[in-house]
C-alpha cells in the first residue's frame, strides 16, 4: 500500500470511529429530555441506557474477527450504516419505548464493531504512512471526541431547536452519510482477508490472563470503576440537579458529558507517567480519584448543586481516564505484544460492567425514597471503592508481573 494513500486514508477512518462514538453517546442528554419533558420514570430511562451494553459487548467481541475475515472496510462501513439506522429509528418514533429499546442495542453493537475494527484500520493506515506510533492515539482521540461531540450536539439541538428527540438522530444520520462517502476509497489494510481470526495460542493466553493473580487482585477490582465513574458523572448526576438549571437541562447534561470525557482523554498521559512495573501506583491513583469524585457527587446530590456536579464530573472523568489507561498498561505486561489488541478487548469487556451502575442506582433508589437517597448511595459507592482500593494496594506488591 503506497504511503501517500495511507496518509490520506487515516482521516476518513478516524472519522468513522468518531461517528460511531457520536451515535453511541447522543442518547445521554436525550435521557434528560425523557425524564424532564416526557416524565418517564427513572428506572425505565436507566434501563434504556443500559440496554446499549447488550449490543456493545457482542460488537466488541465480533468486530476484530469480522475485520480479519472480511476486511476492515467491509466491516466498518456496514456497522456505520447500522448505527445510522438505529438513530433513524430513534428519530422516527421519539416517544416510543419499544423504538428506544430496539435502537439502543443496535447502536451499541455498531459502536463495538466500529471501535474494534476501526482501531485496527487506523493502526495499520498510520503504520503504512510511516507513523506506527500514531494509530492508537488517533483512535483514542477519535472515539473520545465522538463521544463528547455527540453529547454536546444532541444537548444543544434538544435545547434550542424544535423536535428535541428527532433532530439529534437526524443529525447523526447526516454525519454517517458523509463519513460513508469519505471512506469509500480508503485502502483496505487487512493482510489476509478470510484468514482465521483467533488462534488457539491467543485463547491460551487469555485463559492465563484471567487466572493471573495480578489480573484478579489488581486489575479486576478497579475495572468496573472505569465506566462506573463515567456513567455516574453524565447519566446519574445531571438529572438530580435539573431543577437548578431550569430550561437548560439537556444542554447542561451534554456539557457534563463532554467535560467528563474530555478529562478522561487529557489525563491518560499522566497514567503512563505514574505507571511502574513493580507497583500499581497508576491504578491506585486512579481509584483514589474515582473515590474523590463519588464523594463530591454525593455532596452535589445532597446540596442540589449544579456547580458541584461539574466538579464531580471533572474528578470522575479524570478517574475514568486514569483507570482505563492504567488497566491497559497492566494488561500489556501480562501478554506478548501480538496478543495485546485481543487481550485489551477482554479487559474492556470487564470495564463495561460499569454501565450497569445507573440502572442499579435507579433500582435501589426506587426501593427507597427516590432521589433523596442518592447522596447515601453515592457515599456507599465511595465506601466500596475504598474497600477495592485496600484490596488492590494489598496485592499490588505481592503479585508482581
mmCIF file of C-alpha atoms in Angstrom:
data_model
loop_
_atom_site.group_PDB
_atom_site.id
_atom_site.type_symbol
_atom_site.label_atom_id
_atom_site.label_comp_id
_atom_site.label_asym_id
_atom_site.label_seq_id
_atom_site.Cartn_x
_atom_site.Cartn_y
_atom_site.Cartn_z
ATOM 1 C CA UNK A 1 0.000 0.000 0.000
ATOM 2 C CA UNK A 2 1.572 3.343 -1.008
ATOM 3 C CA UNK A 3 2.388 5.629 1.896
ATOM 4 C CA UNK A 4 0.557 8.533 0.244
ATOM 5 C CA UNK A 5 -2.742 6.580 0.120
ATOM 6 C CA UNK A 6 -2.342 5.524 3.736
ATOM 7 C CA UNK A 7 -1.564 9.099 4.751
ATOM 8 C CA UNK A 8 -4.760 10.293 3.067
ATOM 9 C CA UNK A 9 -6.835 7.383 4.353
ATOM 10 C CA UNK A 10 -6.307 7.626 8.091
ATOM 11 C CA UNK A 11 -8.508 10.708 8.492
ATOM 12 C CA UNK A 12 -11.686 9.158 6.968
ATOM 13 C CA UNK A 13 -11.045 6.035 9.071
ATOM 14 C CA UNK A 14 -10.772 8.238 12.163
ATOM 15 C CA UNK A 15 -13.998 9.963 11.094
ATOM 16 C CA UNK A 16 -15.711 6.556 11.073
ATOM 17 C CA UNK A 17 -14.645 5.924 14.673
ATOM 18 C CA UNK A 18 -15.723 9.480 15.552
ATOM 19 C CA UNK A 19 -19.183 8.940 14.018
ATOM 20 C CA UNK A 20 -19.669 5.684 15.914
ATOM 21 C CA UNK A 21 -18.785 7.402 19.191
ATOM 22 C CA UNK A 22 -21.154 10.263 18.327
ATOM 23 C CA UNK A 23 -24.070 7.872 17.814
ATOM 24 C CA UNK A 24 -23.259 5.951 20.980
ATOM 25 C CA UNK A 25 -23.388 8.979 23.270
ATOM 26 C CA UNK A 26 -26.106 11.166 21.754
ATOM 27 C CA UNK A 27 -28.666 9.414 23.956
ATOM 28 C CA UNK A 28 -27.199 10.812 27.192
ATOM 29 C CA UNK A 29 -28.746 14.328 27.007
ATOM 30 C CA UNK A 30 -31.889 12.855 25.421
ATOM 31 C CA UNK A 31 -32.350 10.757 28.569
ATOM 32 C CA UNK A 32 -32.757 14.047 30.442
ATOM 33 C CA UNK A 33 -35.458 15.051 27.937
ATOM 34 C CA UNK A 34 -37.306 11.786 28.580
ATOM 35 C CA UNK A 35 -37.067 12.435 32.323
ATOM 36 C CA UNK A 36 -37.933 16.154 32.433
ATOM 37 C CA UNK A 37 -40.256 16.695 29.438
ATOM 38 C CA UNK A 38 -41.841 13.291 28.859
ATOM 39 C CA UNK A 39 -41.855 12.457 32.585
ATOM 40 C CA UNK A 40 -40.680 8.888 32.124
ATOM 41 C CA UNK A 41 -39.753 7.157 35.419
ATOM 42 C CA UNK A 42 -36.036 6.913 36.307
ATOM 43 C CA UNK A 43 -35.813 3.097 36.138
ATOM 44 C CA UNK A 44 -37.035 2.694 32.508
ATOM 45 C CA UNK A 45 -34.753 5.520 31.365
ATOM 46 C CA UNK A 46 -31.767 3.914 33.132
ATOM 47 C CA UNK A 47 -32.719 0.549 31.597
ATOM 48 C CA UNK A 48 -32.811 2.128 28.141
ATOM 49 C CA UNK A 49 -29.321 3.457 28.697
ATOM 50 C CA UNK A 50 -28.096 0.074 29.942
ATOM 51 C CA UNK A 51 -29.509 -1.935 27.009
ATOM 52 C CA UNK A 52 -26.721 -0.327 24.978
ATOM 53 C CA UNK A 53 -24.439 -2.804 26.745
ATOM 54 C CA UNK A 54 -26.353 -5.773 25.293
ATOM 55 C CA UNK A 55 -25.176 -4.783 21.833
ATOM 56 C CA UNK A 56 -21.808 -3.305 22.730
ATOM 57 C CA UNK A 57 -20.219 -6.439 24.190
ATOM 58 C CA UNK A 58 -21.012 -8.714 21.187
ATOM 59 C CA UNK A 59 -19.853 -5.908 18.893
ATOM 60 C CA UNK A 60 -16.517 -5.657 20.698
ATOM 61 C CA UNK A 61 -16.037 -9.424 20.591
ATOM 62 C CA UNK A 62 -17.055 -9.869 16.940
ATOM 63 C CA UNK A 63 -15.595 -6.695 15.447
ATOM 64 C CA UNK A 64 -11.989 -7.900 15.426
ATOM 65 C CA UNK A 65 -12.635 -11.383 13.966
ATOM 66 C CA UNK A 66 -15.013 -9.905 11.371
ATOM 67 C CA UNK A 67 -12.382 -7.349 10.333
ATOM 68 C CA UNK A 68 -9.814 -10.138 9.932
ATOM 69 C CA UNK A 69 -12.182 -12.312 7.907
ATOM 70 C CA UNK A 70 -13.946 -9.761 5.697
ATOM 71 C CA UNK A 71 -11.547 -6.838 5.766
ATOM 72 C CA UNK A 72 -11.563 -3.550 7.659
ATOM 73 C CA UNK A 73 -13.618 -1.578 5.151
ATOM 74 C CA UNK A 74 -16.339 -4.216 4.689
ATOM 75 C CA UNK A 75 -16.735 -4.438 8.447
ATOM 76 C CA UNK A 76 -16.684 -0.756 9.406
ATOM 77 C CA UNK A 77 -18.991 0.614 6.712
ATOM 78 C CA UNK A 78 -21.987 -1.727 7.279
ATOM 79 C CA UNK A 79 -21.653 -1.195 11.040
ATOM 80 C CA UNK A 80 -21.799 2.570 10.480
ATOM 81 C CA UNK A 81 -24.926 2.102 8.362
ATOM 82 C CA UNK A 82 -26.481 0.129 11.240
ATOM 83 C CA UNK A 83 -25.635 2.975 13.628
ATOM 84 C CA UNK A 84 -27.392 5.446 11.318
ATOM 85 C CA UNK A 85 -30.426 3.142 11.035
ATOM 86 C CA UNK A 86 -30.644 2.982 14.835
ATOM 87 C CA UNK A 87 -30.583 6.794 15.008
ATOM 88 C CA UNK A 88 -33.246 6.990 12.304
ATOM 89 C CA UNK A 89 -35.445 4.625 14.322
ATOM 90 C CA UNK A 90 -34.980 6.806 17.388
ATOM 91 C CA UNK A 91 -35.963 9.886 15.361
ATOM 92 C CA UNK A 92 -38.935 8.189 13.676
ATOM 93 C CA UNK A 93 -40.551 7.082 16.951
ATOM 94 C CA UNK A 94 -39.162 9.514 19.538
ATOM 95 C CA UNK A 95 -41.647 8.766 22.327
ATOM 96 C CA UNK A 96 -41.986 5.029 21.752
ATOM 97 C CA UNK A 97 -40.291 2.920 24.453
ATOM 98 C CA UNK A 98 -40.166 -0.013 22.015
ATOM 99 C CA UNK A 99 -38.237 2.055 19.467
ATOM 100 C CA UNK A 100 -35.747 3.147 22.120
ATOM 101 C CA UNK A 101 -35.272 -0.403 23.411
ATOM 102 C CA UNK A 102 -34.585 -1.585 19.836
ATOM 103 C CA UNK A 103 -32.360 1.340 18.939
ATOM 104 C CA UNK A 104 -30.014 1.182 21.915
ATOM 105 C CA UNK A 105 -28.639 -2.395 21.437
ATOM 106 C CA UNK A 106 -28.255 -1.766 17.694
ATOM 107 C CA UNK A 107 -26.293 1.406 18.442
ATOM 108 C CA UNK A 108 -24.148 -0.493 20.938
ATOM 109 C CA UNK A 109 -23.412 -3.333 18.512
ATOM 110 C CA UNK A 110 -22.457 -0.911 15.739
ATOM 111 C CA UNK A 111 -20.239 1.075 18.102
ATOM 112 C CA UNK A 112 -18.488 -2.065 19.346
ATOM 113 C CA UNK A 113 -17.748 -3.266 15.810
ATOM 114 C CA UNK A 114 -16.519 0.116 14.570
ATOM 115 C CA UNK A 115 -14.408 0.834 17.641
ATOM 116 C CA UNK A 116 -12.674 -2.549 17.337
ATOM 117 C CA UNK A 117 -12.313 -2.854 13.560
ATOM 118 C CA UNK A 118 -11.809 0.883 13.065
ATOM 119 C CA UNK A 119 -8.964 0.957 15.582
ATOM 120 C CA UNK A 120 -7.237 -1.841 13.647
ATOM 121 C CA UNK A 121 -7.801 0.070 10.427
ATOM 122 C CA UNK A 122 -6.376 3.281 11.899
ATOM 123 C CA UNK A 123 -3.400 1.464 13.369
ATOM 124 C CA UNK A 124 -2.494 -0.109 10.012
ATOM 125 C CA UNK A 125 -3.119 3.037 7.972
ATOM 126 C CA UNK A 126 -0.906 5.019 10.333
ATOM 127 C CA UNK A 127 1.817 2.377 10.088
ATOM 128 C CA UNK A 128 1.551 2.447 6.268
ATOM 129 C CA UNK A 129 2.052 6.207 6.360
ATOM 130 C CA UNK A 130 5.208 5.834 8.454
ATOM 131 C CA UNK A 131 3.550 6.709 11.792
ATOM 132 C CA UNK A 132 3.142 3.350 13.569
ATOM 133 C CA UNK A 133 3.007 5.051 16.961
ATOM 134 C CA UNK A 134 0.093 7.303 15.989
ATOM 135 C CA UNK A 135 -2.654 4.731 15.328
ATOM 136 C CA UNK A 136 -3.789 4.054 18.881
ATOM 137 C CA UNK A 137 -3.553 7.739 19.799
ATOM 138 C CA UNK A 138 -5.676 8.720 16.806
ATOM 139 C CA UNK A 139 -8.252 6.067 17.688
ATOM 140 C CA UNK A 140 -8.426 7.339 21.278
ATOM 141 C CA UNK A 141 -8.913 10.941 20.201
ATOM 142 C CA UNK A 142 -11.454 9.994 17.514
ATOM 143 C CA UNK A 143 -13.606 7.859 19.815
ATOM 144 C CA UNK A 144 -13.356 10.272 22.760
ATOM 145 C CA UNK A 145 -14.068 13.246 20.508
ATOM 146 C CA UNK A 146 -17.086 11.475 19.043
ATOM 147 C CA UNK A 147 -18.465 10.613 22.474
ATOM 148 C CA UNK A 148 -18.115 14.229 23.613
ATOM 149 C CA UNK A 149 -19.330 15.870 20.384
ATOM 150 C CA UNK A 150 -22.374 13.607 20.149
ATOM 151 C CA UNK A 151 -23.487 14.517 23.657
ATOM 152 C CA UNK A 152 -22.885 18.263 23.286
ATOM 153 C CA UNK A 153 -24.540 18.478 19.861
ATOM 154 C CA UNK A 154 -27.565 16.430 20.908
ATOM 155 C CA UNK A 155 -27.897 18.560 24.042
ATOM 156 C CA UNK A 156 -27.678 21.801 22.062
ATOM 157 C CA UNK A 157 -30.181 20.637 19.433
ATOM 158 C CA UNK A 158 -32.573 19.431 22.130
ATOM 159 C CA UNK A 159 -32.182 22.736 23.973
ATOM 160 C CA UNK A 160 -32.564 25.342 21.252
ATOM 161 C CA UNK A 161 -34.407 23.740 18.321
ATOM 162 C CA UNK A 162 -37.838 22.141 17.974
ATOM 163 C CA UNK A 163 -38.355 18.382 17.988
ATOM 164 C CA UNK A 164 -35.663 17.711 20.629
ATOM 165 C CA UNK A 165 -35.860 13.920 20.242
ATOM 166 C CA UNK A 166 -35.921 13.932 16.440
ATOM 167 C CA UNK A 167 -33.229 16.334 15.221
ATOM 168 C CA UNK A 168 -30.277 14.749 17.115
ATOM 169 C CA UNK A 169 -30.904 11.387 15.432
ATOM 170 C CA UNK A 170 -31.238 13.017 12.010
ATOM 171 C CA UNK A 171 -28.004 14.962 12.561
ATOM 172 C CA UNK A 172 -26.178 11.711 13.282
ATOM 173 C CA UNK A 173 -27.648 10.116 10.147
ATOM 174 C CA UNK A 174 -26.325 13.014 8.064
ATOM 175 C CA UNK A 175 -22.885 12.689 9.645
ATOM 176 C CA UNK A 176 -22.774 8.952 8.886
ATOM 177 C CA UNK A 177 -23.746 9.554 5.245
ATOM 178 C CA UNK A 178 -20.835 11.987 4.890
ATOM 179 C CA UNK A 179 -18.425 9.532 6.516
ATOM 180 C CA UNK A 180 -19.616 6.638 4.338
ATOM 181 C CA UNK A 181 -18.844 8.747 1.289
ATOM 182 C CA UNK A 182 -15.410 9.681 2.638
ATOM 183 C CA UNK A 183 -14.428 6.076 3.478
ATOM 184 C CA UNK A 184 -15.418 4.675 0.091
ATOM 185 C CA UNK A 185 -11.884 4.995 -1.302
ATOM 186 C CA UNK A 186 -9.864 4.343 1.843
ATOM 187 C CA UNK A 187 -7.455 1.444 1.134
ATOM 188 C CA UNK A 188 -8.024 -1.950 2.700
ATOM 189 C CA UNK A 189 -5.253 -2.888 5.137
ATOM 190 C CA UNK A 190 -6.197 -6.403 6.273
ATOM 191 C CA UNK A 191 -3.122 -8.541 5.467
ATOM 192 C CA UNK A 192 -5.018 -11.686 4.507
ATOM 193 C CA UNK A 193 -8.797 -11.216 4.390
ATOM 194 C CA UNK A 194 -10.539 -14.506 5.038
ATOM 195 C CA UNK A 195 -7.914 -15.866 7.419
ATOM 196 C CA UNK A 196 -8.933 -17.473 10.699
ATOM 197 C CA UNK A 197 -9.292 -14.645 13.205
ATOM 198 C CA UNK A 198 -8.230 -16.142 16.542
ATOM 199 C CA UNK A 199 -5.596 -18.789 17.156
ATOM 200 C CA UNK A 200 -5.603 -21.348 19.905
ATOM 201 C CA UNK A 201 -2.397 -19.742 21.195
ATOM 202 C CA UNK A 202 -4.228 -16.457 21.865
ATOM 203 C CA UNK A 203 -7.045 -18.314 23.617
ATOM 204 C CA UNK A 204 -4.478 -19.988 25.887
ATOM 205 C CA UNK A 205 -3.016 -16.557 26.676
ATOM 206 C CA UNK A 206 -6.497 -15.238 27.516
ATOM 207 C CA UNK A 207 -7.080 -18.084 29.956
ATOM 208 C CA UNK A 208 -3.686 -17.439 31.520
ATOM 209 C CA UNK A 209 -4.508 -13.749 31.965
ATOM 210 C CA UNK A 210 -7.841 -14.309 33.711
ATOM 211 C CA UNK A 211 -6.181 -16.775 36.114
ATOM 212 C CA UNK A 212 -3.252 -14.481 36.849
ATOM 213 C CA UNK A 213 -3.224 -13.197 40.445
ATOM 214 C CA UNK A 214 -2.330 -9.678 39.364
ATOM 215 C CA UNK A 215 -5.288 -9.591 36.988
ATOM 216 C CA UNK A 216 -7.635 -10.951 39.676
ATOM 217 C CA UNK A 217 -6.488 -8.763 42.569
ATOM 218 C CA UNK A 218 -5.113 -5.588 40.940
ATOM 219 C CA UNK A 219 -6.725 -5.110 37.525
ATOM 220 C CA UNK A 220 -10.179 -6.616 38.061
ATOM 221 C CA UNK A 221 -11.180 -4.755 41.278
ATOM 222 C CA UNK A 222 -10.621 -1.429 39.528
ATOM 223 C CA UNK A 223 -12.198 -2.327 36.172
ATOM 224 C CA UNK A 224 -15.875 -1.533 36.992
ATOM 225 C CA UNK A 225 -14.762 1.935 38.121
ATOM 226 C CA UNK A 226 -13.860 2.878 34.529
ATOM 227 C CA UNK A 227 -17.375 3.273 33.180
ATOM 228 C CA UNK A 228 -18.960 3.283 36.627
ATOM 229 C CA UNK A 229 -17.255 6.639 37.189
ATOM 230 C CA UNK A 230 -18.155 7.961 33.737
ATOM 231 C CA UNK A 231 -21.828 6.966 33.878
ATOM 232 C CA UNK A 232 -22.314 8.339 37.384
ATOM 233 C CA UNK A 233 -20.915 11.642 36.120
ATOM 234 C CA UNK A 234 -23.040 12.071 32.995
ATOM 235 C CA UNK A 235 -26.054 9.791 33.494
ATOM 236 C CA UNK A 236 -26.799 9.829 37.235
ATOM 237 C CA UNK A 237 -25.816 13.313 38.427
ATOM 238 C CA UNK A 238 -27.290 15.779 35.844
ATOM 239 C CA UNK A 239 -30.959 14.778 36.321
ATOM 240 C CA UNK A 240 -30.573 15.169 40.084
ATOM 241 C CA UNK A 241 -29.934 18.913 39.684
ATOM 242 C CA UNK A 242 -32.186 19.557 36.669
ATOM 243 C CA UNK A 243 -34.253 21.959 38.770
ATOM 244 C CA UNK A 244 -31.127 24.097 39.297
ATOM 245 C CA UNK A 245 -30.758 24.687 35.537
ATOM 246 C CA UNK A 246 -34.407 25.237 34.513
ATOM 247 C CA UNK A 247 -34.834 25.280 30.758
ATOM 248 C CA UNK A 248 -31.242 24.161 30.170
ATOM 249 C CA UNK A 249 -31.257 20.577 31.449
ATOM 250 C CA UNK A 250 -30.398 18.853 28.091
ATOM 251 C CA UNK A 251 -27.592 21.311 27.334
ATOM 252 C CA UNK A 252 -26.253 21.001 30.875
ATOM 253 C CA UNK A 253 -26.252 17.205 30.535
ATOM 254 C CA UNK A 254 -24.348 17.440 27.240
ATOM 255 C CA UNK A 255 -21.763 19.773 28.762
ATOM 256 C CA UNK A 256 -21.278 17.493 31.770
ATOM 257 C CA UNK A 257 -20.777 14.554 29.393
ATOM 258 C CA UNK A 258 -18.237 16.474 27.313
ATOM 259 C CA UNK A 259 -16.344 17.575 30.436
ATOM 260 C CA UNK A 260 -16.231 14.003 31.764
ATOM 261 C CA UNK A 261 -14.928 12.503 28.536
ATOM 262 C CA UNK A 262 -12.500 15.326 27.805
ATOM 263 C CA UNK A 263 -10.938 14.911 31.229
ATOM 264 C CA UNK A 264 -10.746 11.172 30.544
ATOM 265 C CA UNK A 265 -8.634 11.819 27.446
ATOM 266 C CA UNK A 266 -6.483 14.600 28.887
ATOM 267 C CA UNK A 267 -5.294 12.663 31.941
ATOM 268 C CA UNK A 268 -4.261 9.442 30.199
ATOM 269 C CA UNK A 269 -0.624 10.565 29.696
ATOM 270 C CA UNK A 270 -0.493 11.029 33.478
ATOM 271 C CA UNK A 271 -1.292 7.327 33.896
ATOM 272 C CA UNK A 272 1.662 6.486 31.634
ATOM 273 C CA UNK A 273 3.906 8.739 33.753
ATOM 274 C CA UNK A 274 2.695 7.130 37.000
ATOM 275 C CA UNK A 275 2.864 3.564 35.712
ATOM 276 C CA UNK A 276 5.572 1.322 37.149
ATOM 277 C CA UNK A 277 6.115 -2.387 36.605
ATOM 278 C CA UNK A 278 6.799 -3.120 40.277
ATOM 279 C CA UNK A 279 3.871 -1.282 41.807
ATOM 280 C CA UNK A 280 0.283 -0.398 40.991
ATOM 281 C CA UNK A 281 0.604 3.307 41.712
ATOM 282 C CA UNK A 282 -1.186 4.349 38.496
ATOM 283 C CA UNK A 283 -4.175 2.153 39.347
ATOM 284 C CA UNK A 284 -4.160 3.270 42.981
ATOM 285 C CA UNK A 285 -4.060 6.958 41.987
ATOM 286 C CA UNK A 286 -6.930 6.331 39.579
ATOM 287 C CA UNK A 287 -9.054 4.659 42.260
ATOM 288 C CA UNK A 288 -8.390 7.494 44.729
ATOM 289 C CA UNK A 289 -9.551 9.972 42.054
ATOM 290 C CA UNK A 290 -12.767 7.996 41.445
ATOM 291 C CA UNK A 291 -13.468 7.826 45.188
ATOM 292 C CA UNK A 292 -12.953 11.588 45.432
ATOM 293 C CA UNK A 293 -15.331 12.134 42.518
ATOM 294 C CA UNK A 294 -18.013 9.941 44.104
ATOM 295 C CA UNK A 295 -17.646 11.852 47.375
ATOM 296 C CA UNK A 296 -18.074 15.203 45.612
ATOM 297 C CA UNK A 297 -21.001 13.702 43.673
ATOM 298 C CA UNK A 298 -22.686 12.686 46.934
ATOM 299 C CA UNK A 299 -22.189 16.224 48.238
ATOM 300 C CA UNK A 300 -23.603 17.652 44.980
ATOM 301 C CA UNK A 301 -26.715 15.476 45.302
ATOM 302 C CA UNK A 302 -27.091 16.438 48.957
ATOM 303 C CA UNK A 303 -26.768 20.184 48.300
ATOM 304 C CA UNK A 304 -28.582 20.078 44.929
ATOM 305 C CA UNK A 305 -25.679 21.992 43.379
ATOM 306 C CA UNK A 306 -25.047 22.174 39.629
ATOM 307 C CA UNK A 307 -21.560 23.591 40.275
ATOM 308 C CA UNK A 308 -20.604 20.628 42.428
ATOM 309 C CA UNK A 309 -21.928 18.299 39.712
ATOM 310 C CA UNK A 310 -19.450 19.895 37.289
ATOM 311 C CA UNK A 311 -16.650 19.458 39.846
ATOM 312 C CA UNK A 312 -17.622 15.818 40.405
ATOM 313 C CA UNK A 313 -17.737 15.247 36.631
ATOM 314 C CA UNK A 314 -14.193 16.599 36.269
ATOM 315 C CA UNK A 315 -12.913 14.274 39.013
ATOM 316 C CA UNK A 316 -14.890 11.259 37.799
ATOM 317 C CA UNK A 317 -13.768 11.884 34.219
ATOM 318 C CA UNK A 318 -10.145 12.006 35.365
ATOM 319 C CA UNK A 319 -10.705 8.795 37.323
ATOM 320 C CA UNK A 320 -12.258 7.150 34.263
ATOM 321 C CA UNK A 321 -9.290 8.027 32.054
ATOM 322 C CA UNK A 322 -6.657 7.087 34.636
ATOM 323 C CA UNK A 323 -8.296 3.757 35.477
ATOM 324 C CA UNK A 324 -8.736 2.795 31.829
ATOM 325 C CA UNK A 325 -5.160 3.681 30.869
ATOM 326 C CA UNK A 326 -3.651 2.060 33.973
ATOM 327 C CA UNK A 327 -5.554 -1.166 33.349
ATOM 328 C CA UNK A 328 -4.419 -1.339 29.726
ATOM 329 C CA UNK A 329 -0.808 -0.794 30.798
ATOM 330 C CA UNK A 330 -1.127 -3.641 33.297
ATOM 331 C CA UNK A 331 -2.582 -5.907 30.591
ATOM 332 C CA UNK A 332 0.317 -5.109 28.256
ATOM 333 C CA UNK A 333 2.731 -6.587 30.796
ATOM 334 C CA UNK A 334 0.776 -9.828 31.114
ATOM 335 C CA UNK A 335 0.830 -10.917 27.447
ATOM 336 C CA UNK A 336 3.232 -10.772 24.466
ATOM 337 C CA UNK A 337 2.859 -7.773 22.107
ATOM 338 C CA UNK A 338 0.985 -9.709 19.389
ATOM 339 C CA UNK A 339 -1.787 -10.569 21.847
ATOM 340 C CA UNK A 340 -2.208 -7.004 23.149
ATOM 341 C CA UNK A 341 -5.193 -5.952 20.963
ATOM 342 C CA UNK A 342 -7.350 -9.015 21.634
ATOM 343 C CA UNK A 343 -6.469 -9.091 25.340
ATOM 344 C CA UNK A 344 -7.264 -5.381 25.607
ATOM 345 C CA UNK A 345 -10.769 -6.199 24.338
ATOM 346 C CA UNK A 346 -11.023 -8.808 27.105
ATOM 347 C CA UNK A 347 -10.155 -6.148 29.680
ATOM 348 C CA UNK A 348 -12.522 -3.619 28.164
ATOM 349 C CA UNK A 349 -15.326 -6.182 28.432
ATOM 350 C CA UNK A 350 -14.753 -6.205 32.205
ATOM 351 C CA UNK A 351 -14.765 -2.412 32.345
ATOM 352 C CA UNK A 352 -18.137 -2.197 30.594
ATOM 353 C CA UNK A 353 -19.772 -3.763 33.647
ATOM 354 C CA UNK A 354 -19.708 -0.188 34.960
ATOM 355 C CA UNK A 355 -22.509 0.652 32.515
ATOM 356 C CA UNK A 356 -24.867 -1.187 34.871
ATOM 357 C CA UNK A 357 -24.292 1.446 37.576
ATOM 358 C CA UNK A 358 -27.119 3.876 36.611
ATOM 359 C CA UNK A 359 -29.671 1.044 36.487
ATOM 360 C CA UNK A 360 -28.552 -0.421 39.816
ATOM 361 C CA UNK A 361 -28.697 3.001 41.457
ATOM 362 C CA UNK A 362 -32.138 3.721 39.973
ATOM 363 C CA UNK A 363 -33.483 0.379 41.186
ATOM 364 C CA UNK A 364 -32.047 0.916 44.657
ATOM 365 C CA UNK A 365 -33.352 4.484 44.829
ATOM 366 C CA UNK A 366 -36.780 3.284 43.700
ATOM 367 C CA UNK A 367 -36.851 0.802 46.563
ATOM 368 C CA UNK A 368 -36.115 3.657 48.970
ATOM 369 C CA UNK A 369 -37.406 7.207 48.800
ATOM 370 C CA UNK A 370 -36.447 8.169 45.258
ATOM 371 C CA UNK A 371 -33.800 10.787 44.520
ATOM 372 C CA UNK A 372 -33.500 11.640 48.228
ATOM 373 C CA UNK A 373 -31.334 8.557 48.808
ATOM 374 C CA UNK A 374 -28.784 9.312 46.068
ATOM 375 C CA UNK A 375 -26.329 11.059 48.430
ATOM 376 C CA UNK A 376 -26.254 7.935 50.605
ATOM 377 C CA UNK A 377 -25.966 5.635 47.579
ATOM 378 C CA UNK A 378 -23.043 7.584 46.132
ATOM 379 C CA UNK A 379 -21.350 7.699 49.526
ATOM 380 C CA UNK A 380 -21.860 3.930 49.724
ATOM 381 C CA UNK A 381 -20.193 3.536 46.333
ATOM 382 C CA UNK A 382 -17.243 5.565 47.605
ATOM 383 C CA UNK A 383 -17.011 3.217 50.611
ATOM 384 C CA UNK A 384 -16.993 0.186 48.299
ATOM 385 C CA UNK A 385 -14.268 1.947 46.314
ATOM 386 C CA UNK A 386 -12.197 2.285 49.471
ATOM 387 C CA UNK A 387 -12.542 -1.462 50.051
ATOM 388 C CA UNK A 388 -11.418 -2.211 46.484
ATOM 389 C CA UNK A 389 -8.547 0.256 46.938
ATOM 390 C CA UNK A 390 -7.403 -1.623 50.047
ATOM 391 C CA UNK A 391 -7.505 -4.964 48.190
ATOM 392 C CA UNK A 392 -5.561 -3.568 45.242
ATOM 393 C CA UNK A 393 -2.969 -1.916 47.493
ATOM 394 C CA UNK A 394 -2.545 -5.144 49.484
ATOM 395 C CA UNK A 395 -1.856 -7.285 46.429
ATOM 396 C CA UNK A 396 -0.036 -4.713 44.288
ATOM 397 C CA UNK A 397 3.370 -5.757 45.673
ATOM 398 C CA UNK A 398 2.554 -9.400 46.254
ATOM 399 C CA UNK A 399 1.654 -10.201 42.633
ATOM 400 C CA UNK A 400 4.317 -8.539 40.538
ATOM 401 C CA UNK A 401 4.178 -9.138 36.756
#
